[in-house]
PDB file of C-alpha atoms in Angstrom:
ATOM      1  CA  SER A   1      17.904  13.874  -4.029  1.00  0.00           C
ATOM      2  CA  LYS A   2      14.260  14.923  -5.020  1.00  0.00           C
ATOM      3  CA  PRO A   3      11.754  12.093  -5.195  1.00  0.00           C
ATOM      4  CA  LEU A   4      10.068  10.679  -8.228  1.00  0.00           C
ATOM      5  CA  HIS A   5       6.237  10.483  -8.404  1.00  0.00           C
ATOM      6  CA  LEU A   6       4.451   7.500  -9.454  1.00  0.00           C
ATOM      7  CA  PHE A   7       0.667   8.002 -10.011  1.00  0.00           C
ATOM      8  CA  ALA A   8      -1.684   4.881 -10.083  1.00  0.00           C
ATOM      9  CA  ASP A   9      -5.181   4.286 -10.960  1.00  0.00           C
ATOM     10  CA  ALA A  10      -7.310   1.333 -12.015  1.00  0.00           C
ATOM     11  CA  ARG A  11     -10.929   0.839 -13.526  1.00  0.00           C
ATOM     12  CA  SER A  12     -13.021  -2.041 -12.562  1.00  0.00           C
ATOM     13  CA  THR A  13     -15.347  -2.641 -15.412  1.00  0.00           C
ATOM     14  CA  PRO A  14     -13.651  -3.619 -17.889  1.00  0.00           C
ATOM     15  CA  PRO A  15     -10.575  -4.226 -15.787  1.00  0.00           C
ATOM     16  CA  ARG A  16      -7.758  -1.816 -16.593  1.00  0.00           C
ATOM     17  CA  ILE A  17      -4.459  -0.618 -14.644  1.00  0.00           C
ATOM     18  CA  ALA A  18      -2.518   2.459 -15.421  1.00  0.00           C
ATOM     19  CA  ALA A  19       0.457   4.259 -14.077  1.00  0.00           C
ATOM     20  CA  ILE A  20       2.115   7.661 -14.799  1.00  0.00           C
ATOM     21  CA  LEU A  21       5.761   8.365 -13.736  1.00  0.00           C
ATOM     22  CA  VAL A  22       6.958  11.960 -13.239  1.00  0.00           C
ATOM     23  CA  ALA A  23      10.849  12.219 -12.997  1.00  0.00           C
ATOM     24  CA  HIS A  24      13.655  14.199 -14.258  1.00  0.00           C
ATOM     25  CA  GLY A  25      11.393  16.891 -15.790  1.00  0.00           C
ATOM     26  CA  ARG A  26       9.607  14.285 -17.944  1.00  0.00           C
ATOM     27  CA  ALA A  27       6.523  12.078 -17.586  1.00  0.00           C
ATOM     28  CA  TRP A  28       5.781   8.565 -19.057  1.00  0.00           C
ATOM     29  CA  TYR A  29       2.515   6.619 -18.887  1.00  0.00           C
ATOM     30  CA  THR A  30       1.696   2.852 -19.400  1.00  0.00           C
ATOM     31  CA  ASP A  31      -1.642   0.953 -19.049  1.00  0.00           C
ATOM     32  CA  MET A  32      -2.947  -2.507 -19.812  1.00  0.00           C
ATOM     33  CA  GLU A  33      -5.683  -4.928 -19.220  1.00  0.00           C
ATOM     34  CA  PRO A  34      -4.673  -7.455 -16.361  1.00  0.00           C
ATOM     35  CA  SER A  35      -4.579 -11.092 -17.484  1.00  0.00           C
ATOM     36  CA  GLN A  36      -7.267 -13.574 -16.738  1.00  0.00           C
ATOM     37  CA  SER A  37      -4.914 -15.488 -14.521  1.00  0.00           C
ATOM     38  CA  VAL A  38      -4.285 -12.511 -12.496  1.00  0.00           C
ATOM     39  CA  MET A  39      -7.935 -11.630 -12.230  1.00  0.00           C
ATOM     40  CA  GLN A  40      -8.849 -15.327 -11.088  1.00  0.00           C
ATOM     41  CA  CYS A  41      -6.373 -14.991  -8.195  1.00  0.00           C
ATOM     42  CA  PHE A  42      -8.534 -12.460  -6.489  1.00  0.00           C
ATOM     43  CA  GLU A  43     -10.916 -13.466  -3.818  1.00  0.00           C
ATOM     44  CA  ALA A  44     -14.715 -12.890  -4.799  1.00  0.00           C
ATOM     45  CA  ARG A  45     -15.935  -9.540  -3.498  1.00  0.00           C
ATOM     46  CA  SER A  46     -18.714  -7.213  -4.352  1.00  0.00           C
ATOM     47  CA  ASP A  47     -16.411  -4.367  -5.136  1.00  0.00           C
ATOM     48  CA  LYS A  48     -15.491  -5.547  -8.650  1.00  0.00           C
ATOM     49  CA  GLN A  49     -11.855  -6.175  -7.457  1.00  0.00           C
ATOM     50  CA  ILE A  50     -11.012  -2.239  -7.538  1.00  0.00           C
ATOM     51  CA  CYS A  51      -8.719  -2.295  -4.448  1.00  0.00           C
ATOM     52  CA  GLY A  52      -6.821  -5.358  -5.940  1.00  0.00           C
ATOM     53  CA  LEU A  53      -6.619  -3.602  -9.232  1.00  0.00           C
ATOM     54  CA  GLU A  54      -5.691  -0.414  -7.596  1.00  0.00           C
ATOM     55  CA  LEU A  55      -2.566  -2.266  -6.059  1.00  0.00           C
ATOM     56  CA  LEU A  56      -1.802  -3.875  -9.319  1.00  0.00           C
ATOM     57  CA  SER A  57      -1.614  -0.358 -10.899  1.00  0.00           C
ATOM     58  CA  ILE A  58       1.110   0.316  -8.491  1.00  0.00           C
ATOM     59  CA  ALA A  59       2.819  -2.758  -9.370  1.00  0.00           C
ATOM     60  CA  LEU A  60       2.542  -1.971 -13.080  1.00  0.00           C
ATOM     61  CA  GLY A  61       4.480   1.208 -12.532  1.00  0.00           C
ATOM     62  CA  LEU A  62       7.018  -0.439 -10.228  1.00  0.00           C
ATOM     63  CA  SER A  63       7.538  -3.218 -13.019  1.00  0.00           C
ATOM     64  CA  THR A  64       7.501  -0.820 -16.115  1.00  0.00           C
ATOM     65  CA  TRP A  65      10.095   1.729 -14.651  1.00  0.00           C
ATOM     66  CA  THR A  66      12.307  -0.408 -12.435  1.00  0.00           C
ATOM     67  CA  HIS A  67      15.421   0.970 -14.269  1.00  0.00           C
ATOM     68  CA  LEU A  68      14.363   4.595 -13.281  1.00  0.00           C
ATOM     69  CA  LEU A  69      13.305   3.767  -9.896  1.00  0.00           C
ATOM     70  CA  ALA A  70      16.368   1.675  -8.423  1.00  0.00           C
ATOM     71  CA  GLY A  71      18.073   3.528  -5.547  1.00  0.00           C
ATOM     72  CA  ARG A  72      15.737   6.568  -5.613  1.00  0.00           C
ATOM     73  CA  LYS A  73      13.107   8.166  -3.399  1.00  0.00           C
ATOM     74  CA  LEU A  74       9.670   7.538  -4.733  1.00  0.00           C
ATOM     75  CA  LYS A  75       6.246   9.098  -3.733  1.00  0.00           C
ATOM     76  CA  ILE A  76       3.433   6.811  -4.779  1.00  0.00           C
ATOM     77  CA  TRP A  77       0.072   8.554  -5.327  1.00  0.00           C
ATOM     78  CA  SER A  78      -3.309   6.557  -5.257  1.00  0.00           C
ATOM     79  CA  ASP A  79      -6.774   7.673  -5.025  1.00  0.00           C
ATOM     80  CA  ASN A  80      -8.001   4.508  -3.375  1.00  0.00           C
ATOM     81  CA  VAL A  81      -8.061   4.714   0.431  1.00  0.00           C
ATOM     82  CA  GLY A  82      -7.821   0.962   0.774  1.00  0.00           C
ATOM     83  CA  ALA A  83      -4.770   0.583  -1.451  1.00  0.00           C
ATOM     84  CA  GLU A  84      -3.167   3.661   0.098  1.00  0.00           C
ATOM     85  CA  LYS A  85      -3.551   2.340   3.630  1.00  0.00           C
ATOM     86  CA  ALA A  86      -2.677  -1.239   2.831  1.00  0.00           C
ATOM     87  CA  THR A  87       0.435  -0.411   1.060  1.00  0.00           C
ATOM     88  CA  SER A  88       1.574   2.042   3.685  1.00  0.00           C
ATOM     89  CA  LYS A  89       0.809  -0.521   6.516  1.00  0.00           C
ATOM     90  CA  GLY A  90       2.582  -3.235   4.491  1.00  0.00           C
ATOM     91  CA  SER A  91      -0.367  -5.667   4.748  1.00  0.00           C
ATOM     92  CA  SER A  92      -4.065  -6.217   4.379  1.00  0.00           C
ATOM     93  CA  ARG A  93      -6.588  -8.633   5.809  1.00  0.00           C
ATOM     94  CA  ALA A  94      -7.312  -9.846   2.504  1.00  0.00           C
ATOM     95  CA  TRP A  95      -4.958 -12.606   1.395  1.00  0.00           C
ATOM     96  CA  ASP A  96      -4.779 -11.665  -2.256  1.00  0.00           C
ATOM     97  CA  HIS A  97      -4.019  -8.025  -1.448  1.00  0.00           C
ATOM     98  CA  SER A  98      -1.431  -8.961   1.176  1.00  0.00           C
ATOM     99  CA  CYS A  99       0.466 -11.046  -1.491  1.00  0.00           C
ATOM    100  CA  ILE A 100       0.765  -8.072  -3.875  1.00  0.00           C
ATOM    101  CA  ILE A 101       1.825  -5.772  -0.986  1.00  0.00           C
ATOM    102  CA  HIS A 102       4.289  -8.247   0.094  1.00  0.00           C
ATOM    103  CA  CYS A 103       5.957  -8.356  -3.440  1.00  0.00           C
ATOM    104  CA  MET A 104       5.894  -4.557  -3.578  1.00  0.00           C
ATOM    105  CA  TRP A 105       7.845  -4.187  -0.365  1.00  0.00           C
ATOM    106  CA  THR A 106      10.343  -6.880  -1.338  1.00  0.00           C
ATOM    107  CA  PHE A 107      10.728  -5.003  -4.450  1.00  0.00           C
ATOM    108  CA  PHE A 108      11.370  -1.908  -2.690  1.00  0.00           C
ATOM    109  CA  ALA A 109      13.981  -3.484  -0.649  1.00  0.00           C
ATOM    110  CA  LEU A 110      15.639  -5.349  -3.313  1.00  0.00           C
ATOM    111  CA  HIS A 111      15.914  -2.181  -5.315  1.00  0.00           C
ATOM    112  CA  GLY A 112      16.903   0.250  -2.616  1.00  0.00           C
ATOM    113  CA  ILE A 113      13.829   2.583  -3.121  1.00  0.00           C
ATOM    114  CA  GLU A 114      12.787   4.791  -0.403  1.00  0.00           C
ATOM    115  CA  VAL A 115       8.938   5.042  -0.537  1.00  0.00           C
ATOM    116  CA  TRP A 116       6.152   7.285   0.657  1.00  0.00           C
ATOM    117  CA  ILE A 117       2.552   6.554   0.000  1.00  0.00           C
ATOM    118  CA  GLU A 118       0.300   9.528  -0.549  1.00  0.00           C
ATOM    119  CA  ARG A 119      -3.496  10.168  -1.135  1.00  0.00           C
ATOM    120  CA  VAL A 120      -4.484  12.046  -4.230  1.00  0.00           C
ATOM    121  CA  PRO A 121      -7.962  13.061  -4.830  1.00  0.00           C
ATOM    122  CA  THR A 122      -9.476  11.177  -7.716  1.00  0.00           C
ATOM    123  CA  GLU A 123      -9.993  14.452  -9.826  1.00  0.00           C
ATOM    124  CA  SER A 124      -6.259  15.205  -9.390  1.00  0.00           C
ATOM    125  CA  ASN A 125      -4.917  11.713 -10.113  1.00  0.00           C
ATOM    126  CA  LEU A 126      -2.925  11.926 -13.348  1.00  0.00           C
ATOM    127  CA  ALA A 127      -3.280   8.206 -14.012  1.00  0.00           C
ATOM    128  CA  ASP A 128      -7.035   8.457 -14.129  1.00  0.00           C
ATOM    129  CA  LEU A 129      -6.664   9.355 -17.873  1.00  0.00           C
ATOM    130  CA  PRO A 130      -4.869   6.172 -19.145  1.00  0.00           C
ATOM    131  CA  SER A 131      -7.038   3.987 -16.811  1.00  0.00           C
ATOM    132  CA  ARG A 132      -9.887   5.191 -18.818  1.00  0.00           C
ATOM    133  CA  GLU A 133      -8.126   4.819 -22.138  1.00  0.00           C
ATOM    134  CA  GLU A 134      -8.367   8.691 -22.581  1.00  0.00           C
ATOM    135  CA  TYR A 135      -4.955   9.785 -24.275  1.00  0.00           C
ATOM    136  CA  ALA A 136      -5.686  12.993 -26.077  1.00  0.00           C
ATOM    137  CA  LEU A 137      -4.380  15.360 -23.130  1.00  0.00           C
ATOM    138  CA  LEU A 138      -1.456  13.157 -22.482  1.00  0.00           C
ATOM    139  CA  ASP A 139      -0.473  13.270 -26.169  1.00  0.00           C
ATOM    140  CA  LYS A 140      -0.972  17.091 -26.202  1.00  0.00           C
ATOM    141  CA  LEU A 141       1.222  17.372 -23.061  1.00  0.00           C
ATOM    142  CA  HIS A 142       3.920  15.151 -24.612  1.00  0.00           C
ATOM    143  CA  VAL A 143       3.646  12.395 -22.041  1.00  0.00           C
ATOM    144  CA  HIS A 144       5.574   9.576 -23.381  1.00  0.00           C
ATOM    145  CA  LYS A 145       4.130   6.039 -23.737  1.00  0.00           C
ATOM    146  CA  SER A 146       5.983   3.116 -22.147  1.00  0.00           C
ATOM    147  CA  VAL A 147       5.311  -0.341 -23.016  1.00  0.00           C
ATOM    148  CA  PRO A 148       3.542  -1.954 -20.033  1.00  0.00           C
ATOM    149  CA  LEU A 149       5.409  -4.673 -17.965  1.00  0.00           C
ATOM    150  CA  LEU A 150       4.028  -6.540 -14.985  1.00  0.00           C
ATOM    151  CA  LEU A 151       6.774  -8.630 -13.333  1.00  0.00           C
ATOM    152  CA  PRO A 152       6.217 -12.183 -12.658  1.00  0.00           C
ATOM    153  CA  CYS A 153       6.032 -11.751  -8.981  1.00  0.00           C
ATOM    154  CA  PHE A 154       2.928  -9.670  -9.439  1.00  0.00           C
ATOM    155  CA  GLU A 155       1.339 -11.623 -12.269  1.00  0.00           C
ATOM    156  CA  ASN A 156       2.147 -15.245 -11.577  1.00  0.00           C
ATOM    157  CA  PRO A 157      -0.468 -16.923  -9.428  1.00  0.00           C
ATOM    158  CA  ALA A 158       2.151 -19.326  -7.984  1.00  0.00           C
ATOM    159  CA  SER A 159       3.931 -16.513  -6.636  1.00  0.00           C
ATOM    160  CA  TRP A 160       0.881 -15.120  -4.660  1.00  0.00           C
ATOM    161  CA  GLU A 161      -0.104 -18.597  -3.533  1.00  0.00           C
ATOM    162  CA  ALA A 162       3.345 -19.516  -1.845  1.00  0.00           C
ATOM    163  CA  LEU A 163       4.746 -15.965  -1.683  1.00  0.00           C
ATOM    164  CA  LYS A 164       7.757 -17.415  -3.623  1.00  0.00           C
ATOM    165  CA  ILE A 165       9.428 -14.540  -5.086  1.00  0.00           C
ATOM    166  CA  ASP A 166      12.977 -15.904  -5.577  1.00  0.00           C
ATOM    167  CA  GLY A 167      14.268 -14.804  -8.855  1.00  0.00           C
ATOM    168  CA  ALA A 168      11.012 -12.902  -9.678  1.00  0.00           C
ATOM    169  CA  PHE A 169      12.787  -9.429  -9.505  1.00  0.00           C
ATOM    170  CA  LEU A 170      15.730 -10.284 -11.672  1.00  0.00           C
TER     171      LEU A 170
END
């Protein structure tokens, strides 16, 4: 079967994550501001947490469209080299990023999703628009809005700390 395509993007200031799913000849978008509890889980860095936010934008797409992704082939498109490489590798040198990535790969395994991670130039990343809260073109193209959902394994700091994900995907 043909793969579905998930485009993910984030903005650091103020923090915002977004994703677009292209599947079955249709497209959906979702976006949200990450909770303060999630933002406080990130280690202090000078990059305004952009790599972690980019990873969370992938998690947002997975969480929001689980019902469409299960048992399918999925290409994930990211314009952030760090998020792309760490997700492909399955780990990161940063603990907080590794926690998100661990949850992603567990999600893929539990839902039978075959995954490819690809790089997309920023100017070609469809998810750039909702991450910037620019919706006019999406509306004009009849891209459907989905209610954002971030599963507990990605949002709950206790899940990150202990990598306890039992039941978090159900």
